[in-house]
Every structure is written in structure tokens, then in C-alpha cells.
PDB file of C-alpha atoms in Angstrom:
ATOM      1  CA  UNK A 130       0.000   0.000   0.000  1.00  0.00           C
ATOM      2  CA  UNK A 131       1.362   3.399  -1.009  1.00  0.00           C
ATOM      3  CA  UNK A 132       1.455   6.173   1.557  1.00  0.00           C
ATOM      4  CA  UNK A 133      -1.375   8.131  -0.077  1.00  0.00           C
ATOM      5  CA  UNK A 134      -3.538   4.999  -0.132  1.00  0.00           C
ATOM      6  CA  UNK A 135      -3.306   4.896   3.672  1.00  0.00           C
ATOM      7  CA  UNK A 136      -5.340   8.100   3.847  1.00  0.00           C
ATOM      8  CA  UNK A 137      -8.289   6.577   1.995  1.00  0.00           C
ATOM      9  CA  UNK A 138     -11.448   5.945   4.024  1.00  0.00           C
ATOM     10  CA  UNK A 139     -13.306   4.033   1.320  1.00  0.00           C
ATOM     11  CA  UNK A 140     -15.494   1.326   2.797  1.00  0.00           C
ATOM     12  CA  UNK A 141     -15.505   2.936   6.260  1.00  0.00           C
ATOM     13  CA  UNK A 142     -18.482   4.325   8.167  1.00  0.00           C
ATOM     14  CA  UNK A 143     -17.960   7.407  10.327  1.00  0.00           C
ATOM     15  CA  UNK A 144     -20.309   8.675  13.027  1.00  0.00           C
ATOM     16  CA  UNK A 145     -19.853  12.430  13.471  1.00  0.00           C
ATOM     17  CA  UNK A 146     -21.723  14.193  16.279  1.00  0.00           C
ATOM     18  CA  UNK A 147     -22.664  17.859  16.092  1.00  0.00           C
ATOM     19  CA  UNK A 148     -22.540  17.625  12.319  1.00  0.00           C
ATOM     20  CA  UNK A 149     -25.341  19.981  11.270  1.00  0.00           C
ATOM     21  CA  UNK A 150     -23.014  22.951  10.982  1.00  0.00           C
ATOM     22  CA  UNK A 151     -19.627  24.365  11.861  1.00  0.00           C
ATOM     23  CA  UNK A 152     -16.686  22.157  12.777  1.00  0.00           C
ATOM     24  CA  UNK A 153     -18.690  18.931  12.818  1.00  0.00           C
ATOM     25  CA  UNK A 154     -20.151  19.427   9.366  1.00  0.00           C
ATOM     26  CA  UNK A 155     -16.772  20.389   7.923  1.00  0.00           C
ATOM     27  CA  UNK A 156     -15.127  17.292   9.416  1.00  0.00           C
ATOM     28  CA  UNK A 157     -17.942  15.062   8.150  1.00  0.00           C
ATOM     29  CA  UNK A 158     -17.488  16.438   4.641  1.00  0.00           C
ATOM     30  CA  UNK A 159     -13.739  15.955   4.869  1.00  0.00           C
ATOM     31  CA  UNK A 160     -14.218  12.308   5.835  1.00  0.00           C
ATOM     32  CA  UNK A 161     -16.712  11.836   2.995  1.00  0.00           C
ATOM     33  CA  UNK A 162     -14.280  13.394   0.526  1.00  0.00           C
ATOM     34  CA  UNK A 163     -11.803  10.711   1.654  1.00  0.00           C
ATOM     35  CA  UNK A 164     -14.423   8.033   0.930  1.00  0.00           C
ATOM     36  CA  UNK A 165     -16.244   7.413   4.217  1.00  0.00           C
ATOM     37  CA  UNK A 166     -19.988   6.984   4.526  1.00  0.00           C
ATOM     38  CA  UNK A 167     -21.348   9.366   7.163  1.00  0.00           C
ATOM     39  CA  UNK A 168     -23.733   8.964  10.072  1.00  0.00           C
ATOM     40  CA  UNK A 169     -24.576  12.453  11.319  1.00  0.00           C
ATOM     41  CA  UNK A 170     -26.359  13.599  14.454  1.00  0.00           C
ATOM     42  CA  UNK A 171     -27.193  16.816  16.246  1.00  0.00           C
ATOM     43  CA  UNK A 172     -30.054  18.196  18.282  1.00  0.00           C
ATOM     44  CA  UNK A 173     -31.468  20.019  15.255  1.00  0.00           C
ATOM     45  CA  UNK A 174     -30.278  17.968  12.270  1.00  0.00           C
ATOM     46  CA  UNK A 175     -33.023  17.122   9.782  1.00  0.00           C
ATOM     47  CA  UNK A 176     -33.345  13.354   9.429  1.00  0.00           C
ATOM     48  CA  UNK A 177     -34.098  13.711   5.722  1.00  0.00           C
ATOM     49  CA  UNK A 178     -33.225  16.396   3.218  1.00  0.00           C
ATOM     50  CA  UNK A 179     -30.483  18.085   5.246  1.00  0.00           C
ATOM     51  CA  UNK A 180     -27.653  20.090   3.727  1.00  0.00           C
ATOM     52  CA  UNK A 181     -25.286  17.510   5.207  1.00  0.00           C
ATOM     53  CA  UNK A 182     -27.030  14.662   3.414  1.00  0.00           C
ATOM     54  CA  UNK A 183     -27.056  16.567   0.133  1.00  0.00           C
ATOM     55  CA  UNK A 184     -23.374  17.466   0.302  1.00  0.00           C
ATOM     56  CA  UNK A 185     -22.207  14.018   1.417  1.00  0.00           C
ATOM     57  CA  UNK A 186     -24.159  12.232  -1.310  1.00  0.00           C
ATOM     58  CA  UNK A 187     -22.774  14.693  -3.867  1.00  0.00           C
ATOM     59  CA  UNK A 188     -19.353  13.339  -2.890  1.00  0.00           C
ATOM     60  CA  UNK A 189     -20.524   9.822  -3.756  1.00  0.00           C
ATOM     61  CA  UNK A 190     -20.997   8.583  -0.183  1.00  0.00           C
ATOM     62  CA  UNK A 191     -23.980   7.487   1.870  1.00  0.00           C
ATOM     63  CA  UNK A 192     -25.364   9.640   4.666  1.00  0.00           C
ATOM     64  CA  UNK A 193     -27.706   8.697   7.478  1.00  0.00           C
ATOM     65  CA  UNK A 194     -28.947  11.568   9.636  1.00  0.00           C
ATOM     66  CA  UNK A 195     -30.353  11.488  13.164  1.00  0.00           C
ATOM     67  CA  UNK A 196     -31.773  14.085  15.531  1.00  0.00           C
ATOM     68  CA  UNK A 197     -30.915  13.659  19.198  1.00  0.00           C
ATOM     69  CA  UNK A 198     -30.254  15.892  22.179  1.00  0.00           C
ATOM     70  CA  UNK A 199     -27.173  14.132  23.491  1.00  0.00           C
ATOM     71  CA  UNK A 200     -27.637  15.778  26.910  1.00  0.00           C
ATOM     72  CA  UNK A 201     -30.747  13.663  27.427  1.00  0.00           C
ATOM     73  CA  UNK A 202     -29.302  10.431  28.819  1.00  0.00           C
ATOM     74  CA  UNK A 203     -32.238   8.212  27.875  1.00  0.00           C
ATOM     75  CA  UNK A 204     -32.411   9.728  24.375  1.00  0.00           C
ATOM     76  CA  UNK A 205     -28.653   9.212  24.023  1.00  0.00           C
ATOM     77  CA  UNK A 206     -28.883   5.490  24.748  1.00  0.00           C
ATOM     78  CA  UNK A 207     -31.885   5.172  22.426  1.00  0.00           C
ATOM     79  CA  UNK A 208     -29.874   6.883  19.692  1.00  0.00           C
ATOM     80  CA  UNK A 209     -26.908   4.556  20.225  1.00  0.00           C
ATOM     81  CA  UNK A 210     -29.160   1.520  19.926  1.00  0.00           C
ATOM     82  CA  UNK A 211     -30.756   2.823  16.749  1.00  0.00           C
ATOM     83  CA  UNK A 212     -27.432   3.581  15.094  1.00  0.00           C
ATOM     84  CA  UNK A 213     -26.081   0.139  15.973  1.00  0.00           C
ATOM     85  CA  UNK A 214     -29.184  -1.447  14.461  1.00  0.00           C
ATOM     86  CA  UNK A 215     -29.038   0.676  11.303  1.00  0.00           C
ATOM     87  CA  UNK A 216     -25.243   0.642  10.934  1.00  0.00           C
ATOM     88  CA  UNK A 217     -23.821  -2.534  12.507  1.00  0.00           C
ATOM     89  CA  UNK A 218     -20.236  -1.484  11.808  1.00  0.00           C
ATOM     90  CA  UNK A 219     -19.144   2.015  12.824  1.00  0.00           C
ATOM     91  CA  UNK A 220     -15.428   2.212  12.065  1.00  0.00           C
ATOM     92  CA  UNK A 221     -14.913   5.839  13.072  1.00  0.00           C
ATOM     93  CA  UNK A 222     -16.348   8.017  15.819  1.00  0.00           C
ATOM     94  CA  UNK A 223     -15.732  11.756  15.665  1.00  0.00           C
ATOM     95  CA  UNK A 224     -17.171  12.961  18.958  1.00  0.00           C
ATOM     96  CA  UNK A 225     -17.561  16.644  18.289  1.00  0.00           C
ATOM     97  CA  UNK A 226     -20.903  17.887  19.673  1.00  0.00           C
ATOM     98  CA  UNK A 227     -20.465  20.638  22.211  1.00  0.00           C
ATOM     99  CA  UNK A 228     -21.792  23.809  23.749  1.00  0.00           C
ATOM    100  CA  UNK A 229     -20.507  26.748  25.766  1.00  0.00           C
ATOM    101  CA  UNK A 230     -21.916  28.856  28.588  1.00  0.00           C
ATOM    102  CA  UNK A 231     -20.259  32.208  29.319  1.00  0.00           C
ATOM    103  CA  UNK A 232     -20.347  33.607  32.857  1.00  0.00           C
ATOM    104  CA  UNK A 233     -17.706  34.507  35.443  1.00  0.00           C
ATOM    105  CA  UNK A 234     -16.942  31.705  37.879  1.00  0.00           C
ATOM    106  CA  UNK A 235     -18.681  33.449  40.782  1.00  0.00           C
ATOM    107  CA  UNK A 236     -21.830  33.793  38.671  1.00  0.00           C
ATOM    108  CA  UNK A 237     -21.666  30.466  36.842  1.00  0.00           C
ATOM    109  CA  UNK A 238     -24.804  28.573  37.884  1.00  0.00           C
ATOM    110  CA  UNK A 239     -25.225  24.866  38.538  1.00  0.00           C
ATOM    111  CA  UNK A 240     -27.528  24.706  35.532  1.00  0.00           C
ATOM    112  CA  UNK A 241     -24.899  26.241  33.227  1.00  0.00           C
ATOM    113  CA  UNK A 242     -22.229  23.895  34.532  1.00  0.00           C
ATOM    114  CA  UNK A 243     -24.445  20.828  34.170  1.00  0.00           C
ATOM    115  CA  UNK A 244     -25.498  21.659  30.601  1.00  0.00           C
ATOM    116  CA  UNK A 245     -21.895  21.993  29.464  1.00  0.00           C
ATOM    117  CA  UNK A 246     -20.498  18.965  31.317  1.00  0.00           C
ATOM    118  CA  UNK A 247     -23.346  16.707  30.217  1.00  0.00           C
ATOM    119  CA  UNK A 248     -22.843  17.406  26.511  1.00  0.00           C
ATOM    120  CA  UNK A 249     -19.134  18.181  26.311  1.00  0.00           C
ATOM    121  CA  UNK A 250     -17.861  15.392  28.567  1.00  0.00           C
ATOM    122  CA  UNK A 251     -20.443  12.905  29.829  1.00  0.00           C
ATOM    123  CA  UNK A 252     -22.094  12.159  26.483  1.00  0.00           C
ATOM    124  CA  UNK A 253     -18.710  11.898  24.792  1.00  0.00           C
ATOM    125  CA  UNK A 254     -17.520   9.294  27.282  1.00  0.00           C
ATOM    126  CA  UNK A 255     -20.695   7.258  26.816  1.00  0.00           C
ATOM    127  CA  UNK A 256     -20.518   7.377  23.021  1.00  0.00           C
ATOM    128  CA  UNK A 257     -16.842   6.411  22.983  1.00  0.00           C
ATOM    129  CA  UNK A 258     -17.385   3.593  25.452  1.00  0.00           C
ATOM    130  CA  UNK A 259     -20.417   2.135  23.662  1.00  0.00           C
ATOM    131  CA  UNK A 260     -19.015   2.297  20.123  1.00  0.00           C
ATOM    132  CA  UNK A 261     -15.489   1.622  21.337  1.00  0.00           C
ATOM    133  CA  UNK A 262     -16.392  -1.753  22.824  1.00  0.00           C
ATOM    134  CA  UNK A 263     -17.604  -2.861  19.384  1.00  0.00           C
ATOM    135  CA  UNK A 264     -14.368  -1.599  17.820  1.00  0.00           C
ATOM    136  CA  UNK A 265     -12.392  -3.633  20.351  1.00  0.00           C
ATOM    137  CA  UNK A 266     -14.381  -6.744  19.460  1.00  0.00           C
ATOM    138  CA  UNK A 267     -13.546  -6.212  15.771  1.00  0.00           C
ATOM    139  CA  UNK A 268      -9.935  -5.262  16.490  1.00  0.00           C
ATOM    140  CA  UNK A 269     -10.193  -1.978  14.601  1.00  0.00           C
ATOM    141  CA  UNK A 270     -11.513   1.525  15.146  1.00  0.00           C
ATOM    142  CA  UNK A 271     -10.723   5.219  15.224  1.00  0.00           C
ATOM    143  CA  UNK A 272     -12.043   7.663  17.831  1.00  0.00           C
ATOM    144  CA  UNK A 273     -11.370  11.393  17.599  1.00  0.00           C
ATOM    145  CA  UNK A 274     -12.621  13.876  20.188  1.00  0.00           C
ATOM    146  CA  UNK A 275     -12.913  17.594  19.553  1.00  0.00           C
ATOM    147  CA  UNK A 276     -10.990  19.160  22.403  1.00  0.00           C
ATOM    148  CA  UNK A 277      -9.902  22.817  22.485  1.00  0.00           C
ATOM    149  CA  UNK A 278      -7.024  25.130  23.288  1.00  0.00           C
ATOM    150  CA  UNK A 279      -8.736  25.259  26.678  1.00  0.00           C
ATOM    151  CA  UNK A 280      -7.571  21.689  27.194  1.00  0.00           C
ATOM    152  CA  UNK A 281      -4.207  23.428  27.786  1.00  0.00           C
ATOM    153  CA  UNK A 282      -5.257  26.875  29.010  1.00  0.00           C
ATOM    154  CA  UNK A 283      -7.926  28.059  31.410  1.00  0.00           C
ATOM    155  CA  UNK A 284      -9.587  30.758  29.360  1.00  0.00           C
ATOM    156  CA  UNK A 285     -11.934  33.409  30.744  1.00  0.00           C
ATOM    157  CA  UNK A 286     -15.578  33.190  31.889  1.00  0.00           C
ATOM    158  CA  UNK A 287     -16.031  29.638  30.530  1.00  0.00           C
ATOM    159  CA  UNK A 288     -15.166  27.432  33.536  1.00  0.00           C
ATOM    160  CA  UNK A 289     -17.436  24.538  32.597  1.00  0.00           C
ATOM    161  CA  UNK A 290     -16.162  24.513  29.025  1.00  0.00           C
ATOM    162  CA  UNK A 291     -12.522  24.570  30.131  1.00  0.00           C
ATOM    163  CA  UNK A 292     -13.127  21.789  32.659  1.00  0.00           C
ATOM    164  CA  UNK A 293     -14.887  19.627  30.061  1.00  0.00           C
ATOM    165  CA  UNK A 294     -12.232  20.117  27.393  1.00  0.00           C
ATOM    166  CA  UNK A 295      -9.466  19.434  29.888  1.00  0.00           C
ATOM    167  CA  UNK A 296     -11.348  16.296  30.854  1.00  0.00           C
ATOM    168  CA  UNK A 297     -11.588  15.230  27.216  1.00  0.00           C
ATOM    169  CA  UNK A 298      -7.836  15.566  26.819  1.00  0.00           C
ATOM    170  CA  UNK A 299      -7.271  13.268  29.787  1.00  0.00           C
ATOM    171  CA  UNK A 300     -10.007  10.880  28.626  1.00  0.00           C
ATOM    172  CA  UNK A 301      -8.233  10.657  25.265  1.00  0.00           C
ATOM    173  CA  UNK A 302      -5.047   9.523  26.990  1.00  0.00           C
ATOM    174  CA  UNK A 303      -6.815   7.174  29.396  1.00  0.00           C
ATOM    175  CA  UNK A 304      -8.705   5.405  26.608  1.00  0.00           C
ATOM    176  CA  UNK A 305      -5.620   5.270  24.392  1.00  0.00           C
ATOM    177  CA  UNK A 306      -3.643   3.607  27.167  1.00  0.00           C
ATOM    178  CA  UNK A 307      -6.195   0.809  27.390  1.00  0.00           C
ATOM    179  CA  UNK A 308      -7.149   0.434  23.739  1.00  0.00           C
ATOM    180  CA  UNK A 309      -3.967   1.023  21.716  1.00  0.00           C
ATOM    181  CA  UNK A 310      -3.059  -2.658  21.972  1.00  0.00           C
ATOM    182  CA  UNK A 311      -6.546  -3.655  20.820  1.00  0.00           C
ATOM    183  CA  UNK A 312      -6.438  -1.976  17.397  1.00  0.00           C
ATOM    184  CA  UNK A 313      -8.356   1.140  18.424  1.00  0.00           C
ATOM    185  CA  UNK A 314      -6.788   4.579  18.049  1.00  0.00           C
ATOM    186  CA  UNK A 315      -8.069   7.295  20.394  1.00  0.00           C
ATOM    187  CA  UNK A 316      -6.895  10.841  19.720  1.00  0.00           C
ATOM    188  CA  UNK A 317      -8.220  14.388  19.861  1.00  0.00           C
ATOM    189  CA  UNK A 318      -8.044  17.583  17.844  1.00  0.00           C
ATOM    190  CA  UNK A 319      -7.672  20.863  19.709  1.00  0.00           C
ATOM    191  CA  UNK A 320      -9.017  23.570  17.388  1.00  0.00           C
ATOM    192  CA  UNK A 321      -7.738  27.090  17.814  1.00  0.00           C
ATOM    193  CA  UNK A 322      -9.960  30.108  17.469  1.00  0.00           C
ATOM    194  CA  UNK A 323     -12.366  29.144  14.702  1.00  0.00           C
ATOM    195  CA  UNK A 324     -14.845  31.442  13.013  1.00  0.00           C
ATOM    196  CA  UNK A 325     -18.096  29.600  13.770  1.00  0.00           C
ATOM    197  CA  UNK A 326     -21.521  30.336  15.208  1.00  0.00           C
ATOM    198  CA  UNK A 327     -20.295  29.130  18.618  1.00  0.00           C
ATOM    199  CA  UNK A 328     -17.610  31.831  18.732  1.00  0.00           C
ATOM    200  CA  UNK A 329     -19.657  34.670  17.238  1.00  0.00           C
ATOM    201  CA  UNK A 330     -19.879  36.525  20.568  1.00  0.00           C
ATOM    202  CA  UNK A 331     -16.114  36.363  20.988  1.00  0.00           C
ATOM    203  CA  UNK A 332     -15.444  37.445  17.417  1.00  0.00           C
ATOM    204  CA  UNK A 333     -17.634  40.511  17.873  1.00  0.00           C
ATOM    205  CA  UNK A 334     -16.170  41.471  21.277  1.00  0.00           C
ATOM    206  CA  UNK A 335     -14.549  44.882  20.660  1.00  0.00           C
ATOM    207  CA  UNK A 336     -11.638  44.138  22.995  1.00  0.00           C
ATOM    208  CA  UNK A 337     -11.011  40.394  22.949  1.00  0.00           C
ATOM    209  CA  UNK A 338     -11.766  39.812  19.250  1.00  0.00           C
ATOM    210  CA  UNK A 339      -8.913  41.987  17.942  1.00  0.00           C
ATOM    211  CA  UNK A 340      -6.604  40.867  20.763  1.00  0.00           C
ATOM    212  CA  UNK A 341      -7.067  37.218  19.816  1.00  0.00           C
ATOM    213  CA  UNK A 342      -6.463  37.922  16.131  1.00  0.00           C
ATOM    214  CA  UNK A 343      -3.269  39.786  16.968  1.00  0.00           C
ATOM    215  CA  UNK A 344      -1.928  36.864  19.017  1.00  0.00           C
ATOM    216  CA  UNK A 345      -2.446  34.196  16.332  1.00  0.00           C
ATOM    217  CA  UNK A 346       0.831  33.754  14.421  1.00  0.00           C
ATOM    218  CA  UNK A 347      -1.089  32.857  11.256  1.00  0.00           C
ATOM    219  CA  UNK A 348      -2.763  36.266  11.527  1.00  0.00           C
ATOM    220  CA  UNK A 349      -6.384  35.152  11.247  1.00  0.00           C
ATOM    221  CA  UNK A 350      -9.052  32.983  12.828  1.00  0.00           C
ATOM    222  CA  UNK A 351      -9.332  29.470  11.464  1.00  0.00           C
ATOM    223  CA  UNK A 352     -12.098  28.108   9.272  1.00  0.00           C
ATOM    224  CA  UNK A 353     -13.945  24.837   9.940  1.00  0.00           C
ATOM    225  CA  UNK A 354     -12.397  23.373   6.792  1.00  0.00           C
ATOM    226  CA  UNK A 355      -8.955  23.761   8.387  1.00  0.00           C
ATOM    227  CA  UNK A 356      -9.735  20.681  10.502  1.00  0.00           C
ATOM    228  CA  UNK A 357     -10.364  18.387   7.549  1.00  0.00           C
ATOM    229  CA  UNK A 358      -6.774  17.323   6.959  1.00  0.00           C
ATOM    230  CA  UNK A 359      -6.197  16.547  10.628  1.00  0.00           C
ATOM    231  CA  UNK A 360      -9.374  14.521  11.057  1.00  0.00           C
ATOM    232  CA  UNK A 361      -8.839  12.510   7.874  1.00  0.00           C
ATOM    233  CA  UNK A 362      -5.296  11.710   9.016  1.00  0.00           C
ATOM    234  CA  UNK A 363      -6.333  10.628  12.519  1.00  0.00           C
ATOM    235  CA  UNK A 364      -9.191   8.507  11.160  1.00  0.00           C
ATOM    236  CA  UNK A 365      -7.054   6.801   8.522  1.00  0.00           C
ATOM    237  CA  UNK A 366      -4.526   3.983   8.478  1.00  0.00           C
ATOM    238  CA  UNK A 367      -1.829   6.640   8.068  1.00  0.00           C
ATOM    239  CA  UNK A 368      -2.271   7.230  11.823  1.00  0.00           C
ATOM    240  CA  UNK A 369      -2.217   3.600  12.942  1.00  0.00           C
ATOM    241  CA  UNK A 370       0.717   4.260  15.295  1.00  0.00           C
ATOM    242  CA  UNK A 371      -0.712   7.513  16.688  1.00  0.00           C
ATOM    243  CA  UNK A 372      -2.352   7.090  20.091  1.00  0.00           C
ATOM    244  CA  UNK A 373      -3.358   9.490  22.869  1.00  0.00           C
ATOM    245  CA  UNK A 374      -2.436  12.675  20.996  1.00  0.00           C
ATOM    246  CA  UNK A 375      -4.219  16.004  21.452  1.00  0.00           C
ATOM    247  CA  UNK A 376      -3.350  17.710  18.160  1.00  0.00           C
ATOM    248  CA  UNK A 377      -3.595  21.520  18.067  1.00  0.00           C
ATOM    249  CA  UNK A 378      -4.899  22.994  14.818  1.00  0.00           C
ATOM    250  CA  UNK A 379      -4.552  26.576  15.913  1.00  0.00           C
ATOM    251  CA  UNK A 380      -2.645  28.785  13.499  1.00  0.00           C
ATOM    252  CA  UNK A 381       0.391  28.542  15.792  1.00  0.00           C
ATOM    253  CA  UNK A 382      -1.326  29.767  18.968  1.00  0.00           C
ATOM    254  CA  UNK A 383       0.186  27.151  21.286  1.00  0.00           C
ATOM    255  CA  UNK A 384       3.680  27.715  19.919  1.00  0.00           C
ATOM    256  CA  UNK A 385       3.710  31.390  20.792  1.00  0.00           C
TER     257      UNK A 385
END
């Protein structure tokens, strides 16, 4: 097999959470461009006729779409069961769905904390565990979490988000330690400051927006499509010896 052939995902099925828009949709399209069939889910994704379905099928791949609020524990387990019934072999899990709640620590409510932790950490553990055990049984699988620069730094007024992303980074390493010998790669991508709907408030902040732009060595905020190369690599056989890595895709932010 030539080195470029190792990046092909033909014949693979990838479950991508939070794939209606933004980073998740871009990563799903990147995986489809590399040949993977896509199973998409988000709390608002149309089960038929979505933009995701249209764009994935235009790339010559299949696309199954599901709507599920992954914070709802019973709905989450129902979703997992349905996907396993509809798609008996899920080769790739890109666990990307997330949310953010902005408030200073002293004003950050229990409800805000719980909403963030439930989606950004708890649901991701459950999804990885439930699909990961099937990957272990088959001796093959790829799991990629969407972490954040706040897996390394504390940030401001987003304590729940920082705690969850830091937890994901450690979960990546913990799972990799157990599963690397079983044919399952567990890694994470840590996006830098990306121009998405989730960061619109930060982009428009008259003080922090320009300050962030000035600190990025690349000189600009990233685009969702900037994650496609990294996710295809980590989900492909080109990364078979890569385990427990939290890969920054950040325009050089962490190197500064």
C-alpha cells in the first residue's frame, strides 16, 4: 500500500456528532471526501433532506442523519441503539458535539455547569465507550474527540467549558492507554480560534476579538475546513501508530 492509499477511508463508516453545521459538518465532509460513509447527528439535524445529506451524497458517499439531544441520557442510549441497528459497523467516531456557557466563575450557575459537562464530557464518554467496545471486538476503530485550546489553558468566563475540554484531553489519553493494543486509536483535535456560530460573541467582542487575532501567528481565525486534513489523518490507516495525541490545529497559537 502506497502512503497516499493509507489516507483513503473508502469502505468505512464514520459517526460524526454535532454535524449539522460548523466544525462537525466540515469534518464530516472531509471524511466523505476521503471516501467514508457518514452517520450524522445533532439536536437540530433534519433526518431527511439536510444540507449535510445533500453534500455528502454529492461526494458519492452514503449519509444517514439522526436528531438527538445528546444531553438527554435516555435519548442518548436510544440513539446509540438505533445507530447500531441501522449501521452494525461504525469504524470511526468523531465525537464533536459541544456547547458553551459564558459567565464569570462566581456567577456560573449549577444549571450552566451541568449543561456543558453533560454534553461536552459525559455524552462523549458514553458514546466512545459504547461504540469503542464494538471496535475492540472487531480489532479496529478510530475515535477522535474535539478538544480545544482550553484543554491546555484556562480561558476566561467559561469554567465549565474549560473543565470539560481538559477532561476530554485526559479521557483521550486514558482510553488510548487501554485500547492502543486492541487496534483502536483514540486521539483528539484541539481547534484554535475558529470562526463559527459558537464563537460569534467572541469574534464581535470589541476588545477580545482583535486581541485574539493579533496573538495568532497565522494572523487570522481558522475556518472549519482547516480541521479536515487533521481529522482525515487521525481517522485513517496513516495514523495507525498515533495514540493518545491532542493535536492543536490553531494557526500557531500554542507555539507562541
